[in-house]
Coordinates of C-alpha atoms and ligand atoms in Angstrom, one line a residue:
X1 CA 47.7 -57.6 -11.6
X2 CA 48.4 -54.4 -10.5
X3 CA 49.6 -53.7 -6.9
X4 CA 47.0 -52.9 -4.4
X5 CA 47.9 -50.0 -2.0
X6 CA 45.3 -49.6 1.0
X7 CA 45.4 -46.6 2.7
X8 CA 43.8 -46.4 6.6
X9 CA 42.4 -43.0 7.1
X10 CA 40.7 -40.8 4.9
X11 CA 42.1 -37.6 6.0
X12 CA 44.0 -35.0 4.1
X13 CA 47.0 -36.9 4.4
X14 CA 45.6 -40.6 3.3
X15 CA 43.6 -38.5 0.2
X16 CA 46.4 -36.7 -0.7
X17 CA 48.2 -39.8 -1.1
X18 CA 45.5 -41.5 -3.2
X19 CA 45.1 -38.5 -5.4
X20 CA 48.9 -38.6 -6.2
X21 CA 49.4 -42.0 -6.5
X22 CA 46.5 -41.8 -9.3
X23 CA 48.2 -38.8 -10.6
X24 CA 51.1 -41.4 -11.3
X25 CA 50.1 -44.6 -12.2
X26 CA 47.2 -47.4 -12.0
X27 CA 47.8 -48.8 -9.0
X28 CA 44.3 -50.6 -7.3
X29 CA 43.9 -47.9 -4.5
X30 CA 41.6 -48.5 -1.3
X31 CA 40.9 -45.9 1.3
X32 CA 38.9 -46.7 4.0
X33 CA 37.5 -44.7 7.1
X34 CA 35.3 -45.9 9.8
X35 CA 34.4 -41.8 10.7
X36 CA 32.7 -40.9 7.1
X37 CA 32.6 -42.4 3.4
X38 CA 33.5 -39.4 2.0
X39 CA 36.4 -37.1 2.4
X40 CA 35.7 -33.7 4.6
X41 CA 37.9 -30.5 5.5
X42 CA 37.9 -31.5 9.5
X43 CA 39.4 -27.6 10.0
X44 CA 35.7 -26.8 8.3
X45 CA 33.9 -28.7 10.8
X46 CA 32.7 -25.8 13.2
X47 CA 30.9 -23.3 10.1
X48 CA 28.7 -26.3 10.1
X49 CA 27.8 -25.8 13.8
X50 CA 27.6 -22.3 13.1
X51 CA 25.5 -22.5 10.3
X52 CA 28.5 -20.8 7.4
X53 CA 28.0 -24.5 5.6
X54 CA 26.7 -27.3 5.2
X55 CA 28.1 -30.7 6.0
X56 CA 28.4 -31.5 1.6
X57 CA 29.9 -28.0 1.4
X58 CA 33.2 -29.5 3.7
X59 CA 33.7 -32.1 1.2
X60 CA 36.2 -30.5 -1.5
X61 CA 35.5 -33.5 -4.3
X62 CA 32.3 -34.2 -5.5
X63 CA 30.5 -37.4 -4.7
X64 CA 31.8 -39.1 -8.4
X65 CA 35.6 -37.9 -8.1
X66 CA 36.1 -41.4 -6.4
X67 CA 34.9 -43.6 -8.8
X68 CA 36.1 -41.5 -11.9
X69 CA 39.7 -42.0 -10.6
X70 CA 39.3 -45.7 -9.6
X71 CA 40.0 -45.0 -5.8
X72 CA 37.3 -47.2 -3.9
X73 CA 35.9 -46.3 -0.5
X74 CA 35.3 -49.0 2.4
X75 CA 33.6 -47.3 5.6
X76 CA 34.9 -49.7 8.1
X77 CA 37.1 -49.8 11.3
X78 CA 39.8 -51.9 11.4
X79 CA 40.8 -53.8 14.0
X80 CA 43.8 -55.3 13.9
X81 CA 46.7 -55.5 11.3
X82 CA 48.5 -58.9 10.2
X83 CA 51.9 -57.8 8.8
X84 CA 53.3 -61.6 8.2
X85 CA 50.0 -62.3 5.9
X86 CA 49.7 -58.5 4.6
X87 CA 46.0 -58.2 5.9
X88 CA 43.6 -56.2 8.1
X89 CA 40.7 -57.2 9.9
X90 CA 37.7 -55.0 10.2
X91 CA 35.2 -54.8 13.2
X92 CA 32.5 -56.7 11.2
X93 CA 34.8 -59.3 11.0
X94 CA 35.6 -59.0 7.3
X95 CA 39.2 -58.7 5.9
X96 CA 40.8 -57.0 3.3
X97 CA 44.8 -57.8 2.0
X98 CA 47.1 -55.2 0.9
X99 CA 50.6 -55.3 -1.2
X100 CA 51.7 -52.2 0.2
X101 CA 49.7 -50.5 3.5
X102 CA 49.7 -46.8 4.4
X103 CA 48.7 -45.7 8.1
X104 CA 46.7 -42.1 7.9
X105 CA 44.6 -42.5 11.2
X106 CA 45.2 -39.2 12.8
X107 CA 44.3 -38.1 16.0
X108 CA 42.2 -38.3 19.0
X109 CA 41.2 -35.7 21.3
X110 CA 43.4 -36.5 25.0
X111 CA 41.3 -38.2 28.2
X112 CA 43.8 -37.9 31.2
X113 CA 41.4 -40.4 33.5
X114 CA 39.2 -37.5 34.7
X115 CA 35.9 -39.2 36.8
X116 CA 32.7 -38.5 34.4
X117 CA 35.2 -37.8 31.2
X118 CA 32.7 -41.1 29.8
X119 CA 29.0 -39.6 30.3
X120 CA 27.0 -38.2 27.8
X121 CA 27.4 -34.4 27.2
X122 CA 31.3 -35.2 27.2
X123 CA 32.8 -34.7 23.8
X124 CA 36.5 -33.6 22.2
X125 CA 35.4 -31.9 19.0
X126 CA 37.4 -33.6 16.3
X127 CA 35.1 -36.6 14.4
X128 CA 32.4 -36.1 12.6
X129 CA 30.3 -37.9 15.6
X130 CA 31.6 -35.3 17.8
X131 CA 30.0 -32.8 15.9
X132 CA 26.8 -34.5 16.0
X133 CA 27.0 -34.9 20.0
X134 CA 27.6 -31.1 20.1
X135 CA 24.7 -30.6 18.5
X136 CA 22.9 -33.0 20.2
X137 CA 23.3 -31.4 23.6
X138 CA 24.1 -28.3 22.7
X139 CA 21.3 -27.0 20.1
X140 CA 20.6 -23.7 21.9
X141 CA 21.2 -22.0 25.0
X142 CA 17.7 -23.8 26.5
X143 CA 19.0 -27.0 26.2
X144 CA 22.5 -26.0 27.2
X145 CA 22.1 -23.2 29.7
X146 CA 26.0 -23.3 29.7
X147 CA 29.0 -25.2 28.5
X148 CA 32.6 -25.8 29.8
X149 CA 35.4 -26.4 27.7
X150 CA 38.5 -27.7 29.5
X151 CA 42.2 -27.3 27.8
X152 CA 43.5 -24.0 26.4
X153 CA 44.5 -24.7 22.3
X154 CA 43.6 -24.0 19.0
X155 CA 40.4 -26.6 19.1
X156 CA 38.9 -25.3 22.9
X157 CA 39.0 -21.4 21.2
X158 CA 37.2 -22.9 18.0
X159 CA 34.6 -24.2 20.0
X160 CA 34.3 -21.8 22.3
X161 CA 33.7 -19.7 19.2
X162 CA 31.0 -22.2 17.6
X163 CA 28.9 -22.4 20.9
X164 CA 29.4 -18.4 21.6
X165 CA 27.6 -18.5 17.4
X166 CA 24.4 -20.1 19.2
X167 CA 24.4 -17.4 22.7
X168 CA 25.4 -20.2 24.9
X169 CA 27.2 -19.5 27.6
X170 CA 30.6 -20.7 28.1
X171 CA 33.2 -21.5 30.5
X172 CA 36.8 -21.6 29.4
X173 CA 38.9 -23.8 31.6
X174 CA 42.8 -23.4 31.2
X175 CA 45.2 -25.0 32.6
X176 CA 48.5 -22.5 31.9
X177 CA 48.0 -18.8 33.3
X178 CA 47.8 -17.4 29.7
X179 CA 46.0 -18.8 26.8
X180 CA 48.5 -21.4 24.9
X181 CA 51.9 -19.7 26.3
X182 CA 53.4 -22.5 25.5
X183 CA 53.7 -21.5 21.9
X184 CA 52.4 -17.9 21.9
X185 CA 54.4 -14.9 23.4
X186 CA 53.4 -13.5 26.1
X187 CA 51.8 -10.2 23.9
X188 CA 50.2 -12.3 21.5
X189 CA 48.7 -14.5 24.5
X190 CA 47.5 -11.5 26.0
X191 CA 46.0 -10.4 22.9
X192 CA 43.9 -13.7 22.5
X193 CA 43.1 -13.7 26.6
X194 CA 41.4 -10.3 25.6
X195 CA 39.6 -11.4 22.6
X196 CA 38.0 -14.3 23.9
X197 CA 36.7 -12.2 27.1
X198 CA 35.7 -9.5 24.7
X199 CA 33.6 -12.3 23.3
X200 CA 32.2 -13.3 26.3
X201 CA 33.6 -15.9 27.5
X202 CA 34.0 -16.7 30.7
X203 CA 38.0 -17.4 31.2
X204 CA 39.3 -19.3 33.7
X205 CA 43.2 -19.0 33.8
X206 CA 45.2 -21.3 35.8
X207 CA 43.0 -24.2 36.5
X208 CA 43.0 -27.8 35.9
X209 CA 39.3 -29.9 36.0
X210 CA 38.9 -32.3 38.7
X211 CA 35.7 -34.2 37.5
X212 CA 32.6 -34.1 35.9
X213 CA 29.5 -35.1 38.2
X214 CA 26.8 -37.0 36.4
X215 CA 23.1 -36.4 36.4
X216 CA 20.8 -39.7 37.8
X217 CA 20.3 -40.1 33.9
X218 CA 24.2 -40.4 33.0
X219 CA 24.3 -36.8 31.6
X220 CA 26.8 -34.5 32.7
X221 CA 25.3 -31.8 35.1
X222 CA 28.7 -30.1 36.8
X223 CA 32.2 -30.0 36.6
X224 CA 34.6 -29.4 39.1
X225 CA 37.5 -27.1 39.6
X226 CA 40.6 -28.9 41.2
X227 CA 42.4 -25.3 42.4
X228 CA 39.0 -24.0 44.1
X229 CA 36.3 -26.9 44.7
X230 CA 34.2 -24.4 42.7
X231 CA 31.0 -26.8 41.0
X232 CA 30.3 -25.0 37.5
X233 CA 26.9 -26.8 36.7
X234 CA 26.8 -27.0 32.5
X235 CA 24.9 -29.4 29.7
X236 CA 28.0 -29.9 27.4
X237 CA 31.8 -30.4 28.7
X238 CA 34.6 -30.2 25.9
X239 CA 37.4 -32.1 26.2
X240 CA 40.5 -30.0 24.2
X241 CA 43.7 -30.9 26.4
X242 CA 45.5 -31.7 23.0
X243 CA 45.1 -34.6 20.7
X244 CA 47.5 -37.6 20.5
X245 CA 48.0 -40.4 17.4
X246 CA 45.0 -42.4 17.6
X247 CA 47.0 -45.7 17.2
X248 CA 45.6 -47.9 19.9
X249 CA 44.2 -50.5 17.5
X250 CA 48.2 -50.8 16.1
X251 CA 50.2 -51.9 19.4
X252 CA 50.0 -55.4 18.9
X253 CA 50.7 -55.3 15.3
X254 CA 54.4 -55.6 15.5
X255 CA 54.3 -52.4 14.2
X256 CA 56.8 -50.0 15.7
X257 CA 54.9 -47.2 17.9
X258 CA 55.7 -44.5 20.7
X259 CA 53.7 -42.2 20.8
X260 CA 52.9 -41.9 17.5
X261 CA 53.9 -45.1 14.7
X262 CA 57.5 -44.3 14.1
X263 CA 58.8 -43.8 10.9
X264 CA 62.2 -42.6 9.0
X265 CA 62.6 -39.7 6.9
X266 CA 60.9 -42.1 3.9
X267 CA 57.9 -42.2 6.4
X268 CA 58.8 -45.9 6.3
X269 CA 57.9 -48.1 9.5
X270 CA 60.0 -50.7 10.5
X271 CA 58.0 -53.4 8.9
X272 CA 58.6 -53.2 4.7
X273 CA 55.6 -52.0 2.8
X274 CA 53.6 -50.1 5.4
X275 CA 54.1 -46.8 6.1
X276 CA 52.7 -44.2 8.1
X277 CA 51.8 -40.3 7.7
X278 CA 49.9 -37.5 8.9
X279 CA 48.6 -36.7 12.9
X280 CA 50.1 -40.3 13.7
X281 CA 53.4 -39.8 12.3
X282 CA 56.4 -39.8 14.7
X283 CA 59.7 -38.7 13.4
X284 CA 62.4 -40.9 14.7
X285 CA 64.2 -38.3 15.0
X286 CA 63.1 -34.3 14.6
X287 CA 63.2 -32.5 11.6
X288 CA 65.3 -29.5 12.3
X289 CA 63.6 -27.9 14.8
X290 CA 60.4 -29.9 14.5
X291 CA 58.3 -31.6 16.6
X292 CA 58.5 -35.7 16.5
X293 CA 54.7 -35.5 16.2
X294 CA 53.1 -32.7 13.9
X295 CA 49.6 -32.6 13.8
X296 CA 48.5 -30.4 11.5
X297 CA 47.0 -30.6 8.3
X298 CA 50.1 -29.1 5.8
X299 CA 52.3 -31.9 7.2
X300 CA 50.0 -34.0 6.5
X301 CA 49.2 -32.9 2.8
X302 CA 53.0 -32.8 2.3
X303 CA 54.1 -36.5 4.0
X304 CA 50.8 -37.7 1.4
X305 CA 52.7 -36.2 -1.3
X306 CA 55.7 -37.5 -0.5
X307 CA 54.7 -40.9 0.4
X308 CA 52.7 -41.0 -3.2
X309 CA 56.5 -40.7 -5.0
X310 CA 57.8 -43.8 -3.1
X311 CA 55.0 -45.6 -3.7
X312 CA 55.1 -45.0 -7.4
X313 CA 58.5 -46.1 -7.7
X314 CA 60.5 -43.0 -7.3
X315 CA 61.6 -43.1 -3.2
X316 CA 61.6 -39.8 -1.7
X317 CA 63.0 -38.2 1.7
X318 CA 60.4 -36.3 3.4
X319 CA 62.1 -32.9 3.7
X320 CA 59.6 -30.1 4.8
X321 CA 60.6 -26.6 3.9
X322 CA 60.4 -24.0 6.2
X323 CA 57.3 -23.9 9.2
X324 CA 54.8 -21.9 9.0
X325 CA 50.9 -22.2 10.2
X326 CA 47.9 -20.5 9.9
X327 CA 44.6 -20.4 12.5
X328 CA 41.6 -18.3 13.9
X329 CA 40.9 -17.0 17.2
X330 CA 37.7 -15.6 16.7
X331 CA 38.2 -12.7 15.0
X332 CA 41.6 -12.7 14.9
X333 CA 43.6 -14.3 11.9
X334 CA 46.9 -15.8 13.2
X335 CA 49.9 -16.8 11.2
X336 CA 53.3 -17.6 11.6
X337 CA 56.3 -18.3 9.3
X338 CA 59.8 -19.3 10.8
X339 CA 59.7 -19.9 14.2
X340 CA 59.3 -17.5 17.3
X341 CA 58.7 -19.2 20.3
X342 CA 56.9 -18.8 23.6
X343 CA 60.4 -17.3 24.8
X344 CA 63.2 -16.0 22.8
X345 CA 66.6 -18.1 22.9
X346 CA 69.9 -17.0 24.0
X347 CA 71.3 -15.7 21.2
X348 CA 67.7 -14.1 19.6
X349 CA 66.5 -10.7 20.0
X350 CA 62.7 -9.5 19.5
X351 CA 60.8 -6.6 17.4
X352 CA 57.5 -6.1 18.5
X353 CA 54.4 -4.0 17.3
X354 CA 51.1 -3.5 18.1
X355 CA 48.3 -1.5 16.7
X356 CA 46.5 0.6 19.2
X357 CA 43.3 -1.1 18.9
X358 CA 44.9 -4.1 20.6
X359 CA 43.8 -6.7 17.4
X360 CA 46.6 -6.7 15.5
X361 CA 50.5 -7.0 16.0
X362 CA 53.7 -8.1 14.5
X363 CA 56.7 -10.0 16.3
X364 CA 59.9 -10.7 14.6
X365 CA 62.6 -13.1 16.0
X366 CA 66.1 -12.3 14.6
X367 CA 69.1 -13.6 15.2
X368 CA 71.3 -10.6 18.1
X369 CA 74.8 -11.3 16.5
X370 CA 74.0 -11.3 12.7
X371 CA 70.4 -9.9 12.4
X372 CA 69.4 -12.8 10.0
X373 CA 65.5 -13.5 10.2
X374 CA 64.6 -16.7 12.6
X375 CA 60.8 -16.1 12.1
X376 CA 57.4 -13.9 12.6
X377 CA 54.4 -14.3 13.6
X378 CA 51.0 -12.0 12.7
X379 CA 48.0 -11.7 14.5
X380 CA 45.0 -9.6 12.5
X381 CA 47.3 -9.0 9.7
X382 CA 47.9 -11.7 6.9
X383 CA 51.2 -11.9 4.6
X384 CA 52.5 -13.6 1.9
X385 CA 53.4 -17.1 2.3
X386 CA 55.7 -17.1 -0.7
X387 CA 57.7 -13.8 0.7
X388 CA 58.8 -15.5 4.1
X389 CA 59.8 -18.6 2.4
X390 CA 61.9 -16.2 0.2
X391 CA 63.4 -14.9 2.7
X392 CA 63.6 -17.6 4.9
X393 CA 65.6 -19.6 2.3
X394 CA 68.0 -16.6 1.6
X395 CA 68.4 -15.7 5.0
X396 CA 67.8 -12.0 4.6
X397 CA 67.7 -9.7 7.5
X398 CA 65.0 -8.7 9.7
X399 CA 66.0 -4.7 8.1
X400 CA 65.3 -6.8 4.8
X401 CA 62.0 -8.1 5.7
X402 CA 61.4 -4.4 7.5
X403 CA 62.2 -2.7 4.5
X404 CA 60.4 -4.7 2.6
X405 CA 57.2 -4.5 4.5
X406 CA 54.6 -3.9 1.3
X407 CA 56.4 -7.0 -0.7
X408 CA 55.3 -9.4 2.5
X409 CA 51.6 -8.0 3.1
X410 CA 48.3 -9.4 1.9
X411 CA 46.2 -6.4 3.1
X412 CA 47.4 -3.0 1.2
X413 CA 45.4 -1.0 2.7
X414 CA 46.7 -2.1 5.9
X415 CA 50.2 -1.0 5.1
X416 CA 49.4 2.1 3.7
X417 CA 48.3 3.1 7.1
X418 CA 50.9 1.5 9.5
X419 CA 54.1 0.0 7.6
X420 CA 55.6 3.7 8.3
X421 CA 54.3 3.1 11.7
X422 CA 56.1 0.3 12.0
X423 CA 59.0 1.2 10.3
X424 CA 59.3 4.3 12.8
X425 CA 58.7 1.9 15.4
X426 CA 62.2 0.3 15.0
X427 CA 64.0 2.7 14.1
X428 CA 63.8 4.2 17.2
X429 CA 64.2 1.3 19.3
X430 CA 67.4 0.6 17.6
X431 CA 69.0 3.8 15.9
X432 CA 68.1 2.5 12.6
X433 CA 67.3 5.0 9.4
X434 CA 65.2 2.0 7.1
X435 CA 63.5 3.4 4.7
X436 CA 60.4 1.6 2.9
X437 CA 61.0 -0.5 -0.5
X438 CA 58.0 0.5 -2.8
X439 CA 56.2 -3.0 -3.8
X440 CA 57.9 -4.6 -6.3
X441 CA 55.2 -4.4 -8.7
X442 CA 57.4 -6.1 -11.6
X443 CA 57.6 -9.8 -9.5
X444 CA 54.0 -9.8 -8.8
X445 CA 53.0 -8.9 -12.5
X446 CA 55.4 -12.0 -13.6
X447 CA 53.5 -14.3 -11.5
X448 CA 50.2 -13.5 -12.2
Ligands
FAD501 C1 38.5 -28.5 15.0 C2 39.8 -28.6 14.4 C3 40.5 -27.5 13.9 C4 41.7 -27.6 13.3 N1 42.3 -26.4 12.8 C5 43.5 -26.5 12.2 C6 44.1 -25.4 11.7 O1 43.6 -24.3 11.7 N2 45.4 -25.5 11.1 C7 46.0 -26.7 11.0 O2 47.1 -26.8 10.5 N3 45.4 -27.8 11.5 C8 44.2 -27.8 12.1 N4 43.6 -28.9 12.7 C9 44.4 -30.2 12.6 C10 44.1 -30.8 11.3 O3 42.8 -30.9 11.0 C11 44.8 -32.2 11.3 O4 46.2 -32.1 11.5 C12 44.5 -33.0 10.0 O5 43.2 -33.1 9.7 C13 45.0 -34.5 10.2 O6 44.9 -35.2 9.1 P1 45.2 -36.7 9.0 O7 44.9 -37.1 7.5 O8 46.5 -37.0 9.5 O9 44.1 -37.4 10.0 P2 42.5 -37.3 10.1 O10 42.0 -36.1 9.5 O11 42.3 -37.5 11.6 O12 42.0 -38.6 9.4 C14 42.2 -39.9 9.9 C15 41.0 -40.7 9.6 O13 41.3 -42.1 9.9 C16 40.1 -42.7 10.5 N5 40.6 -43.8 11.4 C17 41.3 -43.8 12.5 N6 41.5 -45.0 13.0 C18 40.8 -45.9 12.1 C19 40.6 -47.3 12.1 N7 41.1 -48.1 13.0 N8 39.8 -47.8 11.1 C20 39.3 -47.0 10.2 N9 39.4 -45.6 10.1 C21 40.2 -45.1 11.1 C22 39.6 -41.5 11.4 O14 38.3 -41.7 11.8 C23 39.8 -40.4 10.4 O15 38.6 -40.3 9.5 C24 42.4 -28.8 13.3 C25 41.7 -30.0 13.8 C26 40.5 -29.8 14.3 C27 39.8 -31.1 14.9

């Protein structure tokens, strides 16, 4: 009999690994999910709020992909996991046995103990059921004659955005004095801070919630601000302080967990035949300059892959290629490739550019000594994936990637207006004479 493989989680990264392990042999697969049947694009969520979509459009197979490819669906929670008899025990109180189990749970949206963080109107916007709250109790701006969203990252700006789509107004509770300067320099902070006022949003920098006051119904009806006392009465809080591996149902399982269930570079727990990838994946030890925990959906497409070549018989090391990561804030496309960090390091210098209009910028971390290109990250401007990991790879110069300007962009018409800009830009700042490569149209002929 074939070898049953049962994957928890019907994210990206448990689908992915179904897919592949199909692609490579006739395993019995089982996926289950206790959030939807189906498989959805979670990043997609909000253009249903916002009306872009509907809910079947976020599902990128069609309703008979499973069954064509032999990969069954179970919509069930499970409870607990029994390694020593290779079984798992859903809330119903049914069971299911596995030869070989893969952990894909992901994440779940942080609760730090705030007083009302339970009552209705309180939702984090990451299931499928928090989506349906948010409509719920926040259909229009009669119902909701104002929101709060508490916790400054890339989930509180999307939703800020989706309830801004329906004229509700909405307070923005952050707890850091620029939005997410943890990660973003302090321009390209600046540059969202103005984006989401220029939205209209009502920012609040450098505050932390003390609690949410209920209504005599058990509704949310205020929220408090620790710093000022200030009571901000609203119909819908968000929770978005950050997500964490939503493991809880795993810590008696014998199953090794920190924060996340810990794995080795063959995303292997410590127990044999179960494994774990995805959101609620932690590294033993980093990757390079990783973070333990990386939640975020091309890690998670890429440990599915991975995992799907061990499974099949043909182990694999998880080895990510370079970082990079892509996101919205509002109207602003963001990516980064490399890394560039909140603050440059010791031995890193910075090139920055910004368009006058204040939307769009470039910032480039090199290394001081030998000029080599650490990373860059865009905001308003979109370039090639494939160029940075190019470059990346061969450890070209930041003159390189300068020169090279109309090789790395997405938008041409963007560069014909600013790359000299930009060009100029440095060259002055650093007694350079670059000149501008004209696009290499031969490379982009061969891989079409
Ligand atoms: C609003 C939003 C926007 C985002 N935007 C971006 C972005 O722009 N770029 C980016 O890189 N990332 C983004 N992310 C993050 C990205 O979506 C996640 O990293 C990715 O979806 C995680 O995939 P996963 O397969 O690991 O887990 P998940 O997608 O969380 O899937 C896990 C599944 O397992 C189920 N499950 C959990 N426990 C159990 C249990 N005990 N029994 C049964 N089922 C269980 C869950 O309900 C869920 O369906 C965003 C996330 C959100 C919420």
């Amino acid at each position: 009999m074939e070898e049953h493989i049962v994957i928890i989680g019907n994210g990206i990264s448990g689908i992915t690994c179904a897919r592949h392990i199909r692609k490579n042999s006739n395993k019995r697969i089982t996926v289950i999910s206790g959030e939807s049947t189906h498989f959805f694009s979670r990043t997609a969520l909000m253009y249903v709020y916002m009306g872009h979509m509907k809910f079947e459009h976020t599902q990128p197979y069609e309703n008979w992909f499973w069954k064509k490819n032999r990969i069954e669906l179970l919509q069930q929670f499970v409870t607990t996991i029994n390694s020593d008899k290779k079984e798992l025990h859903f809330k119903d109180g049914s069971t299911i046995n596995y030869d070989k189990l893969v952990i894909a749970v992901g994440s779940k949206p942080n609760k730090f103990g705030w007083p009302g963080q339970d009552l209705n109107g309180v939702t984090g916007m990451y299931h499928k059921q928090d989506l349906e709250k948010i409509e719920k109790y926040a259909p229009e701006n009669k119902t909701c004659k104002r929101a709060v969203i508490v916790g400054g990252g890339l989930i509180g700006i999307e939703l800020a955005e989706m309830l801004h789509s329906r004229n509700i107004p909405t307070t923005f509770l952050v707890r850091e004095d620029s939005f997410w300067n943890g990660i973003l320099p302090k321009e390209e902070s600046a540059m969202i801070n103005r984006e989401i006022r220029d939205n209209h949003i009502d920012l609040r920098l450098g505050v932390n919630l003390k609690e949410i006051k209920s209504d005599e119904n058990g509704n949310a009806k205020s929220v408090v601000i620790a710093e000022t006392g200030e009571e901000i009465e609203c119909n819908l809080v968000g929770l978005t302080a950050g997500v964490s591996p939503n493991i809880d149902f795993i810590k008696d399982s014998g199953i090794e967990t920190g924060r996340g269930v810990k794995i080795n570079r063959y995303l292997e727990t410590n127990i044999p035949d179960i494994y774990a990838i995805g959101d609620c994946a932690e590294q033993h030890d980093p990757i390079d300059e990783r973070r333990p925990i990386e939640a975020v959906w091309y890690t998670g497409r890429m440990m599915g892959e991975t995992l799907a070549q061990t499974i099949c018989c043909n182990r694999m090391e998880y080895k990510p290629s370079h970082w990079f990561n892509s996101a919205k804030f509002f109207d602003i496309e963001y990516q980064t490739y490399g890394w560039v960090w909140a603050q440059p390091k010791e031995s890193e210098a910075r090139f920055y550019w910004e368009h006058s209009d204040g939307k769009k910028c470039i910032h480039i971390n090199y290394d001081k000594h030998t000029h080599q290109f650490i990373g860059i990250n865009t905001l308003g401007i979109r370039m090639r994936h494939e160029f940075f990991e190019k470059v990346l790879t061969e450890k070209k110069s930041i003159e390189h990637v300068l020169e090279h300007l109309a090789d790395a962009n997405f938008d041409p018409e963007f560069y014909k207006l600013h790359e000299k800009e930009i060009l100029e830009k440095f060259n002055s700042e650093n007694g350079t004479m670059l000149q501008l490569k004209k696009k290499s149209w031969k490379r982009i002929f061969f891989k079409v």
